[in-house]
Short mmCIF file of C-alpha atoms in Angstrom, two decimals:
data_model
loop_
_atom_site.label_atom_id
_atom_site.label_comp_id
_atom_site.label_asym_id
_atom_site.label_seq_id
_atom_site.Cartn_x
_atom_site.Cartn_y
_atom_site.Cartn_z
CA MET A 1 114.47 88.26 108.11
CA MET A 2 111.91 85.56 108.18
CA PRO A 3 111.79 83.58 111.41
CA ARG A 4 113.38 80.07 111.02
CA ASN A 5 110.16 78.48 112.15
CA GLY A 6 108.47 80.26 109.27
CA GLN A 7 111.04 78.90 106.80
CA THR A 8 110.52 75.43 108.21
CA TRP A 9 106.82 75.64 107.68
CA ILE A 10 107.03 76.90 104.10
CA ALA A 11 109.53 74.20 103.18
CA LEU A 12 107.29 71.50 104.90
CA SER A 13 104.17 72.82 103.18
CA ALA A 14 105.76 72.92 99.85
CA GLY A 15 107.04 69.47 100.22
CA VAL A 16 103.60 68.14 101.18
CA LEU A 17 102.21 69.80 98.05
CA MET A 18 104.80 67.80 95.87
CA GLY A 19 103.67 64.81 97.87
CA LEU A 20 100.14 65.13 96.45
CA THR A 21 101.42 64.82 92.74
CA PRO A 22 101.40 60.99 92.69
CA ALA A 23 98.39 58.68 93.33
CA PRO A 24 96.03 58.74 95.15
CA VAL A 25 95.64 62.50 94.58
CA ASN A 26 97.41 62.65 91.23
CA ALA A 27 97.70 66.46 91.30
CA TRP A 28 100.62 66.25 88.83
CA PHE A 29 100.59 69.88 87.82
CA LEU A 30 101.73 70.88 91.39
CA ALA A 31 105.16 69.53 90.68
CA TRP A 32 105.80 72.48 88.34
CA PHE A 33 105.46 74.89 91.29
CA ALA A 34 105.99 73.04 94.58
CA LEU A 35 109.83 73.13 94.43
CA ALA A 36 110.00 76.83 93.83
CA PRO A 37 109.55 77.93 97.54
CA LEU A 38 112.42 75.55 98.71
CA TRP A 39 114.45 77.09 95.86
CA ILE A 40 113.84 80.57 97.01
CA LEU A 41 114.58 79.69 100.74
CA VAL A 42 117.92 78.01 99.65
CA THR A 43 119.21 80.60 97.20
CA THR A 44 118.33 83.66 99.39
CA HIS A 45 120.86 82.49 102.01
CA SER A 46 121.35 85.85 103.44
CA LYS A 47 118.23 85.38 105.46
CA PHE A 48 119.95 82.65 107.52
CA ASN A 49 121.82 83.55 110.50
CA ALA A 50 125.58 82.91 110.28
CA SER A 51 127.24 80.72 112.93
CA PRO A 52 127.78 82.35 116.22
CA PRO A 53 131.35 83.23 116.86
CA HIS A 54 131.60 81.55 120.31
CA LEU A 55 130.92 78.10 118.81
CA THR A 56 133.68 75.42 119.09
CA ARG A 57 135.45 74.34 116.04
CA PHE A 58 133.70 71.02 116.13
CA ALA A 59 130.38 72.68 116.52
CA LYS A 60 131.11 74.99 113.65
CA ARG A 61 132.06 72.10 111.47
CA SER A 62 128.74 70.34 112.42
CA ARG A 63 126.76 73.53 111.74
CA ARG A 64 128.37 73.90 108.39
CA PHE A 65 127.47 70.23 107.51
CA PHE A 66 124.00 70.53 108.83
CA SER A 67 123.60 73.95 107.59
CA PRO A 68 120.23 76.00 107.65
CA GLU A 69 119.82 75.11 104.04
CA PHE A 70 120.36 71.40 104.57
CA ARG A 71 117.66 71.40 107.29
CA ILE A 72 115.25 73.37 105.08
CA GLY A 73 115.87 71.01 102.17
CA PHE A 74 115.52 67.93 104.48
CA THR A 75 112.30 69.36 105.75
CA TRP A 76 110.85 69.74 102.25
CA GLY A 77 112.03 66.30 101.36
CA PHE A 78 110.46 65.00 104.45
CA GLY A 79 107.09 66.46 103.57
CA TYR A 80 107.32 65.11 99.95
CA ASN A 81 108.21 61.61 100.92
CA ILE A 82 106.13 61.18 104.02
CA ILE A 83 102.95 61.92 101.99
CA ALA A 84 104.05 60.18 98.73
CA LEU A 85 105.01 57.08 100.62
CA SER A 86 102.16 56.91 102.98
CA TRP A 87 101.01 53.75 101.35
CA ILE A 88 103.82 51.87 103.30
CA THR A 89 101.32 51.85 106.27
CA GLY A 90 99.54 49.07 104.38
CA LEU A 91 102.17 46.70 105.86
CA HIS A 92 100.25 46.65 109.04
CA PRO A 93 98.95 44.45 110.46
CA LEU A 94 101.79 41.73 110.39
CA THR A 95 100.12 39.54 112.94
CA TRP A 96 99.68 36.78 110.33
CA MET A 97 103.50 36.34 110.66
CA GLY A 98 103.29 35.83 114.38
CA ILE A 99 104.31 39.50 115.15
CA PRO A 100 102.34 41.08 118.03
CA TRP A 101 100.03 43.95 117.04
CA LEU A 102 101.96 46.68 118.75
CA ALA A 103 105.32 45.39 117.20
CA SER A 104 103.54 45.39 113.81
CA VAL A 105 102.72 48.96 114.20
CA LEU A 106 106.20 49.92 115.32
CA ILE A 107 107.80 47.97 112.45
CA THR A 108 105.54 49.58 109.88
CA LEU A 109 106.14 53.08 111.33
CA ALA A 110 109.93 52.40 111.28
CA CYS A 111 109.84 51.35 107.60
CA TRP A 112 107.87 54.30 106.62
CA LEU A 113 110.20 56.66 108.63
CA ILE A 114 113.48 55.15 107.32
CA ILE A 115 112.45 55.28 103.66
CA THR A 116 111.15 58.87 104.13
CA LEU A 117 114.46 59.99 105.81
CA TRP A 118 116.31 58.44 102.92
CA GLY A 119 114.41 60.41 100.39
CA ALA A 120 114.64 63.62 102.55
CA LEU A 121 118.47 63.25 102.82
CA LEU A 122 118.75 63.75 98.87
CA VAL A 123 116.88 66.99 99.00
CA GLY A 124 118.85 68.18 102.08
CA ILE A 125 122.16 67.36 100.41
CA TRP A 126 121.05 69.34 97.24
CA ALA A 127 119.98 72.40 99.20
CA ALA A 128 123.15 72.57 101.11
CA LEU A 129 125.39 72.04 98.04
CA LEU A 130 123.56 74.59 95.97
CA ALA A 131 123.69 77.19 98.79
CA TRP A 132 127.43 76.32 99.37
CA LEU A 133 128.34 76.89 95.73
CA ASP A 134 126.42 80.18 95.64
CA ARG A 135 128.13 81.35 98.81
CA PHE A 136 131.47 80.15 97.74
CA SER A 137 131.18 82.48 94.61
CA ALA A 138 131.33 85.55 96.86
CA PRO A 139 131.67 88.42 96.67
CA ARG A 140 129.37 87.95 93.67
CA SER A 141 126.56 85.28 93.91
CA LEU A 142 125.83 83.10 90.94
CA SER A 143 123.71 84.62 88.18
CA PRO A 144 120.15 83.40 87.89
CA LEU A 145 120.68 81.25 84.99
CA LEU A 146 123.90 79.83 86.15
CA ARG A 147 122.22 78.96 89.42
CA ILE A 148 119.43 77.17 87.57
CA LEU A 149 121.90 75.28 85.52
CA ILE A 150 123.90 74.21 88.61
CA GLY A 151 120.76 73.56 90.63
CA THR A 152 119.23 71.36 87.97
CA ALA A 153 122.50 69.38 87.45
CA LEU A 154 122.96 68.75 91.10
CA TRP A 155 119.39 67.29 91.56
CA CYS A 156 120.00 64.97 88.51
CA ILE A 157 123.29 63.90 89.74
CA LEU A 158 121.88 63.15 93.22
CA GLU A 159 118.85 61.19 91.75
CA THR A 160 121.11 59.11 89.57
CA ILE A 161 123.39 58.27 92.71
CA TRP A 162 120.28 57.42 94.58
CA SER A 163 119.07 55.08 91.70
CA TRP A 164 122.28 53.13 92.26
CA SER A 165 121.18 52.40 95.77
CA PRO A 166 118.81 49.63 96.86
CA LEU A 167 116.18 52.02 98.01
CA GLU A 168 114.46 54.49 95.84
CA TRP A 169 111.05 55.27 94.59
CA THR A 170 110.24 59.00 94.55
CA PHE A 171 112.13 60.27 91.59
CA LEU A 172 110.49 63.62 90.66
CA GLY A 173 109.89 62.44 87.14
CA TYR A 174 107.32 59.83 88.37
CA THR A 175 105.09 62.77 89.53
CA GLN A 176 103.92 63.27 86.04
CA SER A 177 103.00 59.56 85.42
CA PRO A 178 100.54 58.31 84.10
CA ASN A 179 98.76 61.77 83.52
CA ASN A 180 101.26 64.10 81.60
CA LEU A 181 102.26 61.74 78.82
CA TRP A 182 103.62 64.53 76.67
CA ILE A 183 106.28 65.41 79.11
CA LEU A 184 106.99 61.66 79.87
CA HIS A 185 108.05 61.36 76.28
CA LEU A 186 111.14 63.28 77.08
CA GLY A 187 112.22 60.02 78.71
CA GLN A 188 112.62 58.58 75.12
CA LEU A 189 115.48 61.14 74.60
CA SER A 190 117.51 60.68 77.90
CA GLY A 191 115.39 58.67 80.40
CA PRO A 192 113.68 59.88 83.50
CA MET A 193 116.45 62.32 84.49
CA LEU A 194 115.47 64.54 81.56
CA VAL A 195 111.81 64.69 82.97
CA THR A 196 113.23 65.46 86.47
CA GLY A 197 115.52 68.15 85.05
CA ALA A 198 112.57 69.73 83.10
CA ILE A 199 110.66 70.09 86.35
CA VAL A 200 113.48 71.33 88.49
CA ALA A 201 114.65 73.86 85.78
CA PHE A 202 111.10 75.29 85.56
CA ASN A 203 110.79 75.67 89.24
CA GLY A 204 114.22 77.36 89.24
CA LEU A 205 113.06 79.90 86.65
CA ILE A 206 109.92 80.85 88.54
CA ALA A 207 111.81 81.05 91.75
CA GLU A 208 114.54 83.27 90.36
CA ALA A 209 111.84 85.50 88.58
CA TRP A 210 110.21 85.88 92.13
CA ALA A 211 113.52 86.78 93.61
CA ALA A 212 114.41 89.22 90.90
CA ARG A 213 111.16 91.18 91.58
CA GLN A 214 110.94 90.87 95.35
CA ILE A 215 114.60 90.95 96.48
CA ARG A 216 116.75 92.40 93.78
CA HIS A 217 114.00 94.68 92.72
CA SER A 218 114.56 94.15 89.01
CA LEU A 219 111.40 94.09 87.21
CA TRP A 220 113.05 93.72 83.72
CA GLN A 221 115.06 90.57 84.92
CA SER A 222 111.99 89.12 86.47
CA ASN A 223 109.98 89.48 83.32
CA VAL A 224 112.70 87.97 81.28
CA LEU A 225 112.79 84.87 83.54
CA VAL A 226 109.03 84.57 83.50
CA GLY A 227 109.26 84.66 79.66
CA MET A 228 111.90 82.08 79.64
CA SER A 229 109.91 79.74 81.96
CA LEU A 230 106.84 79.95 79.64
CA VAL A 231 109.06 79.12 76.73
CA TRP A 232 110.70 76.13 78.54
CA LEU A 233 107.19 74.73 79.66
CA ILE A 234 105.57 75.12 76.34
CA GLY A 235 108.64 74.18 74.22
CA LEU A 236 109.22 70.88 76.18
CA HIS A 237 105.62 69.95 76.05
CA GLY A 238 105.72 70.50 72.39
CA VAL A 239 108.71 68.28 71.87
CA GLY A 240 106.78 65.61 74.04
CA LEU A 241 103.75 66.00 71.98
CA ALA A 242 105.73 65.49 68.79
CA LEU A 243 107.19 62.29 70.08
CA TYR A 244 103.67 61.20 71.45
CA SER A 245 102.11 61.89 68.11
CA ARG A 246 104.22 59.52 66.09
CA SER A 247 102.30 56.52 64.70
CA LEU A 248 103.24 53.18 66.24
CA GLY A 249 102.73 51.43 62.89
CA GLU A 250 102.45 47.84 64.26
CA PRO A 251 103.12 45.11 61.52
CA ALA A 252 100.56 42.18 61.90
CA GLU A 253 103.41 39.72 62.01
CA THR A 254 104.82 41.24 65.19
CA ALA A 255 101.41 40.69 67.07
CA LEU A 256 101.45 38.46 70.31
CA LYS A 257 98.30 37.67 72.15
CA VAL A 258 99.07 37.60 75.79
CA GLY A 259 96.97 36.56 78.78
CA ILE A 260 97.08 37.83 82.40
CA VAL A 261 95.97 36.09 85.59
CA GLN A 262 95.42 38.37 88.54
CA GLY A 263 95.14 35.72 91.27
CA ASN A 264 94.09 37.79 94.15
CA VAL A 265 95.77 35.43 96.83
CA PRO A 266 96.48 37.63 100.02
CA THR A 267 100.03 37.44 101.21
CA ARG A 268 98.73 36.66 104.68
CA ILE A 269 97.49 33.25 103.47
CA LYS A 270 99.80 32.56 100.48
CA LEU A 271 102.41 30.31 102.29
CA PHE A 272 99.85 28.33 104.17
CA GLU A 273 97.76 25.40 102.96
CA GLU A 274 94.72 27.58 102.24
CA GLY A 275 96.77 29.94 100.16
CA SER A 276 98.47 27.06 98.36
CA ARG A 277 94.94 25.61 97.32
CA LEU A 278 93.76 29.07 96.24
CA SER A 279 96.78 29.69 94.15
CA ILE A 280 96.67 26.45 92.36
CA ASP A 281 92.85 26.83 91.80
CA HIS A 282 93.03 30.47 90.71
CA TYR A 283 96.02 30.19 88.28
CA THR A 284 94.88 26.90 86.81
CA LYS A 285 91.38 28.02 86.14
CA GLY A 286 92.73 31.45 84.85
CA TYR A 287 95.21 29.73 82.57
CA GLU A 288 92.53 27.29 81.12
CA ALA A 289 90.26 30.33 80.47
CA LEU A 290 92.83 32.31 78.64
CA VAL A 291 93.89 29.31 76.47
CA ALA A 292 90.32 28.95 75.48
CA GLN A 293 90.55 32.48 74.24
CA GLY A 294 93.49 31.61 72.01
CA VAL A 295 96.41 33.30 73.78
CA ASP A 296 99.97 32.65 72.74
CA ALA A 297 101.22 32.91 76.33
CA VAL A 298 99.96 33.46 79.91
CA LEU A 299 101.65 35.70 82.54
CA THR A 300 101.35 35.19 86.27
CA PRO A 301 102.33 37.65 88.99
CA GLU A 302 105.51 37.59 91.36
CA GLY A 303 105.24 34.78 93.69
CA ALA A 304 102.13 33.15 92.18
CA PHE A 305 103.56 29.87 93.46
CA PRO A 306 106.02 31.01 96.18
CA TRP A 307 107.58 27.65 96.79
CA LEU A 308 109.91 25.34 94.89
CA TRP A 309 107.11 23.59 93.01
CA LEU A 310 109.40 23.35 89.97
CA GLY A 311 111.34 20.81 91.93
CA SER A 312 108.45 18.32 91.76
CA PRO A 313 106.19 19.77 89.10
CA LEU A 314 104.43 16.46 88.41
CA ARG A 315 102.50 17.07 91.52
CA ASN A 316 101.26 20.54 90.57
CA PRO A 317 97.95 20.75 88.79
CA PHE A 318 99.01 24.02 87.12
CA TYR A 319 101.98 22.28 85.47
CA GLN A 320 99.75 19.29 84.42
CA THR A 321 97.49 21.84 82.72
CA ILE A 322 100.31 23.36 80.92
CA LEU A 323 101.29 19.88 79.54
CA GLU A 324 97.63 19.27 78.45
CA ARG A 325 97.05 22.63 76.82
CA GLN A 326 100.49 23.18 75.54
CA VAL A 327 100.52 26.91 75.71
CA LEU A 328 103.48 28.71 77.12
CA ALA A 329 103.35 30.27 80.65
CA TRP A 330 105.42 32.89 82.41
CA VAL A 331 105.25 31.77 86.10
CA GLY A 332 106.24 33.81 89.06
CA THR A 333 107.93 31.54 91.62
CA VAL A 334 111.21 31.01 93.53
CA ASN A 335 114.31 29.26 92.28
CA LEU A 336 117.44 28.00 93.98
CA ASP A 337 120.83 29.45 92.90
CA GLN A 338 123.79 28.00 94.60
CA GLY A 339 121.66 26.94 97.60
CA LYS A 340 119.92 30.43 97.90
CA LEU A 341 116.36 31.30 97.01
CA THR A 342 115.87 33.91 94.13
CA GLN A 343 112.62 35.62 93.36
CA SER A 344 112.02 34.66 89.73
CA LEU A 345 109.94 34.54 86.65
CA VAL A 346 110.44 31.37 84.47
CA THR A 347 109.39 30.42 80.83
CA ILE A 348 107.66 27.04 80.67
CA ASP A 349 106.81 25.84 77.24
CA GLY A 350 103.89 23.58 76.23
CA ALA A 351 106.03 20.58 76.74
CA GLY A 352 106.86 21.53 80.36
CA LYS A 353 110.44 22.59 79.81
CA ILE A 354 112.00 25.69 81.42
CA LEU A 355 113.33 27.58 78.61
CA SER A 356 114.54 30.56 80.52
CA ASP A 357 114.25 32.39 83.91
CA TYR A 358 114.96 35.88 85.38
CA ASP A 359 115.93 36.33 88.95
CA LYS A 360 115.08 39.59 90.67
CA VAL A 361 117.93 42.13 90.81
CA LYS A 362 116.71 44.81 92.98
CA LEU A 363 115.56 43.08 96.19
CA VAL A 364 113.53 44.91 98.91
CA PRO A 365 115.69 45.90 101.82
CA LEU A 366 114.33 44.22 105.00
CA GLY A 367 111.60 42.65 102.94
CA GLU A 368 113.62 40.25 100.88
CA TYR A 369 117.14 40.54 102.53
CA ILE A 370 118.77 42.12 105.43
CA PRO A 371 121.44 44.82 104.69
CA PHE A 372 124.71 44.16 106.35
CA GLU A 373 123.31 40.72 107.38
CA SER A 374 126.57 39.60 109.08
CA THR A 375 126.35 42.49 111.54
CA LEU A 376 122.64 43.46 111.68
CA GLY A 377 120.94 40.16 111.04
CA SER A 378 120.42 39.26 114.67
CA PHE A 379 119.04 42.64 115.57
CA ILE A 380 116.53 43.33 112.79
CA GLY A 381 113.40 41.38 112.47
CA ARG A 382 112.35 39.75 109.39
CA LEU A 383 109.53 41.15 107.21
CA SER A 384 109.73 38.76 104.30
CA PRO A 385 107.26 35.77 103.99
CA VAL A 386 110.14 33.95 102.47
CA GLU A 387 112.13 31.93 104.95
CA ALA A 388 115.45 32.74 103.84
CA THR A 389 117.44 35.81 102.59
CA LEU A 390 117.02 36.09 98.82
CA LYS A 391 119.87 36.18 96.51
CA PRO A 392 119.91 39.01 93.85
CA GLY A 393 120.09 38.22 90.19
CA ARG A 394 122.74 39.34 87.71
CA PHE A 395 122.29 42.89 86.10
CA ASP A 396 123.06 41.57 82.54
CA GLN A 397 120.34 38.84 82.44
CA GLN A 398 118.45 38.24 79.22
CA PHE A 399 115.11 36.67 79.20
CA ASN A 400 114.70 34.63 75.90
CA THR A 401 111.24 33.40 74.74
CA PRO A 402 109.98 31.68 71.59
CA PHE A 403 108.55 35.01 70.75
CA GLY A 404 111.83 36.91 71.08
CA GLN A 405 113.64 38.31 73.93
CA ALA A 406 111.51 40.06 76.64
CA ILE A 407 112.34 42.79 79.15
CA VAL A 408 111.58 41.69 82.73
CA GLY A 409 110.88 43.48 85.84
CA ILE A 410 109.76 42.03 89.04
CA CYS A 411 107.78 44.26 91.51
CA TYR A 412 109.99 46.87 93.01
CA GLU A 413 112.35 46.89 90.00
CA SER A 414 109.86 49.01 88.05
CA ALA A 415 111.28 52.17 89.60
CA PHE A 416 114.86 51.48 88.35
CA SER A 417 114.89 52.55 84.58
CA GLU A 418 118.36 51.37 83.93
CA LEU A 419 117.40 47.79 84.36
CA PHE A 420 114.81 48.02 81.55
CA ARG A 421 117.08 50.19 79.34
CA GLN A 422 119.79 47.63 79.46
CA GLN A 423 117.42 44.71 78.60
CA ALA A 424 116.01 46.73 75.76
CA ALA A 425 119.39 47.60 74.43
CA SER A 426 120.38 43.88 74.37
CA GLY A 427 117.27 43.07 72.17
CA GLY A 428 114.28 43.04 74.43
CA GLN A 429 111.05 43.48 72.30
CA PHE A 430 108.27 43.72 74.93
CA ILE A 431 108.04 44.25 78.60
CA LEU A 432 106.74 41.73 81.18
CA THR A 433 106.51 42.93 84.91
CA ALA A 434 105.24 40.52 87.52
CA SER A 435 104.50 42.09 90.97
CA ASN A 436 102.68 41.17 94.27
CA ASN A 437 101.71 44.46 95.54
CA ASP A 438 99.83 42.91 98.71
CA PRO A 439 99.16 43.96 101.43
CA TYR A 440 99.44 47.57 100.17
CA GLY A 441 96.42 49.65 99.11
CA ALA A 442 95.25 51.18 95.78
CA ALA A 443 97.62 54.25 96.02
CA MET A 444 100.66 51.95 95.91
CA MET A 445 99.28 49.96 93.14
CA ALA A 446 98.56 53.09 91.13
CA GLN A 447 101.99 54.47 91.72
CA HIS A 448 103.44 51.10 90.63
CA HIS A 449 101.41 51.28 87.45
CA ALA A 450 102.86 54.82 86.93
CA GLN A 451 106.39 53.63 87.12
CA ASP A 452 105.68 50.93 84.45
CA VAL A 453 104.18 53.55 82.23
CA MET A 454 107.39 55.49 82.21
CA ARG A 455 109.54 52.19 81.49
CA ALA A 456 107.08 51.61 78.49
CA ILE A 457 107.57 55.07 77.08
CA GLU A 458 111.34 55.22 77.66
CA THR A 459 111.96 51.99 75.80
CA ASP A 460 109.19 52.32 73.31
CA ARG A 461 107.78 48.87 74.12
CA TRP A 462 104.46 47.38 74.98
CA ALA A 463 104.28 46.40 78.63
CA VAL A 464 102.28 43.56 80.18
CA ARG A 465 101.73 43.93 83.98
CA ALA A 466 100.49 40.87 85.99
CA THR A 467 99.91 41.72 89.78
CA ASN A 468 98.60 39.61 92.53
CA THR A 469 95.92 42.03 93.83
CA GLY A 470 95.68 44.97 91.42
CA PHE A 471 96.26 46.85 89.14
CA SER A 472 97.36 44.58 86.40
CA GLY A 473 97.34 46.13 83.02
CA ILE A 474 98.37 46.65 79.33
CA VAL A 475 100.30 49.84 78.43
CA ASP A 476 101.35 50.67 74.89
CA PRO A 477 104.56 52.48 73.90
CA HIS A 478 102.99 55.99 74.26
CA GLY A 479 102.20 55.22 77.79
CA ARG A 480 98.54 54.92 77.24
CA THR A 481 96.75 52.29 79.42
CA GLN A 482 94.92 49.84 77.18
CA TRP A 483 93.44 47.82 80.14
CA LEU A 484 93.62 48.02 83.86
CA SER A 485 92.21 45.46 86.30
CA GLY A 486 90.34 46.25 89.47
CA PHE A 487 91.52 46.50 93.20
CA ARG A 488 91.77 43.18 95.01
CA THR A 489 89.86 41.24 92.44
CA TYR A 490 90.33 37.95 90.72
CA GLU A 491 90.54 38.62 86.95
CA THR A 492 91.87 37.29 83.71
CA HIS A 493 92.38 39.34 80.53
CA ALA A 494 93.68 38.60 77.05
CA HIS A 495 95.19 41.33 74.89
CA THR A 496 97.23 41.65 71.69
CA ILE A 497 100.53 43.47 71.92
CA TYR A 498 103.23 44.09 69.39
CA ARG A 499 106.83 43.17 69.56
CA ARG A 500 109.16 46.08 68.62
CA GLN A 501 112.89 46.31 67.94
CA ALA A 502 113.37 50.06 67.28
CA GLN A 503 115.57 51.66 69.89
CA THR A 504 114.97 55.18 71.34
CA PRO A 505 118.08 57.47 71.90
CA TYR A 506 117.81 56.61 75.72
CA VAL A 507 118.10 52.81 75.02
CA GLN A 508 120.91 53.35 72.73
CA TRP A 509 123.08 55.79 74.66
CA GLY A 510 121.53 55.97 78.13
CA ASP A 511 121.27 59.11 80.13
CA ARG A 512 123.38 61.74 78.35
CA PHE A 513 121.58 64.64 79.81
CA THR A 514 122.88 64.42 83.36
CA PRO A 515 126.67 64.18 82.35
CA SER A 516 126.15 66.88 79.63
CA LEU A 517 124.39 69.14 82.06
CA SER A 518 126.88 68.53 84.76
CA PHE A 519 129.86 69.58 82.41
CA LEU A 520 128.02 72.75 81.44
CA ALA A 521 127.28 73.51 85.13
CA ILE A 522 131.02 73.02 86.05
CA GLY A 523 132.32 74.96 83.13
CA GLY A 524 129.81 77.92 83.72
CA TRP A 525 130.79 78.01 87.42
CA LEU A 526 134.60 78.02 86.71
CA ILE A 527 134.09 80.66 84.10
CA ALA A 528 132.07 82.77 86.51
CA LYS A 529 134.91 82.35 89.14
CA TRP A 530 137.51 83.36 86.59
CA ARG A 531 135.65 86.45 85.51
CA ASP A 532 135.11 87.42 89.25
CA ARG A 533 138.81 87.17 89.84
CA ALA A 534 139.61 89.20 86.70
CA ARG A 535 137.47 91.99 87.89
CA ARG A 536 139.17 92.20 91.30
CA PRO A 537 141.76 94.95 91.69
CA LEU A 538 145.27 94.12 91.83
#
């Protein structure tokens, strides 16, 4: 029996390897192997000690809930998230907000730890459930293929549940973006859960092949599972390649020349007089430069003007320039909705009229609102530069422009594919994302870009990304980055994109993969239980 400390270190090391798959390391190929050690530890549960008989009933129940498998899964998830989310340390220092240096360190570490633990909880629950279902099937354990089916379904179900929460970023599928574009095209069929399922199932196949050889001593079964894993890996990449190879066929009449201004106004000065002057100067000059290049519209980042300047626009030089140049602008600002501030993107036409607005739906916990504010508000320090709790927008918003309906995501929302799918299904023809990304470093900005690459592929839309400090970009419907700005630079860029109306299977029907896989897993498990009972002697 392997010592428990050895199991813990194996799980932690494998999780750390998975944490190296996104930026800044971008070792995306490790995702196809880094989950296998956890799978082996969880499914060979005979290696774990049973509960000692002298424990109290409460202790036994607690031990059952926080089972060895849960702790091993939680450890793997901790290793994955603590590395993948290490960019959160860029929050420090918060001294510009009047927070003492030591308190800034503690707040930053607390945020990093809380988000890491939330992600680790998903893996812990997955491990505990998979082991419990396998053990519950005694006296016979689940067959390798049924265990793979159930394990993959459980992971996709949990990631789906986590996507409903206000806090998620490290879905397994994003480990492949923006490098493995072939496999990301599976997202067109059933969204990011199909990419996640492909990764989990492959890891399950190689883990079960190892267990068949080393534990069950079945060379034949091991070879079959290895062969199936290769067919799975090559076959899915082949499907992705077929989707990736399709011609975009962009008609000239759908062209739209869009300009991007990356203002590079640090958050630490944005709300003060120096930041206000810099914002007006950078965005006004950038707008004028892009208009001179003949753009049809100009996109600015989230919070380019983080005050209610629309309430008295005549005093804003940027607004005056719009009236003079008469070219539409999508402006990142804040609005008022029933007395509460919203983080918004607004469409301002050449005549200065507000044609449409989009209010951010997925607000950042602690950064833009306080969860359970009525009970926790007096105990939790504010991290947001906005001086009031923001109000979330409606999920069913439509962002209409003179060029057709756009799909909008503001900053953190790039991680939530359903927001983009819903807007594409209602008629969105191109994607606009507006983000701040300051004070975080290049790793976070690269991961954010990777999220938008996935959304562009899933919806089969061109994506225009405007950020404050990097990396702004243009992504085509195949996920290919056509242009990417620098890190913490002031830049402008004009690019021609194309409006598209075709809808992918994912846009039309949503995630059909997870419920279908779940029904198959439940059916397979019930059949296995029925067969096991039928074999028992009367």
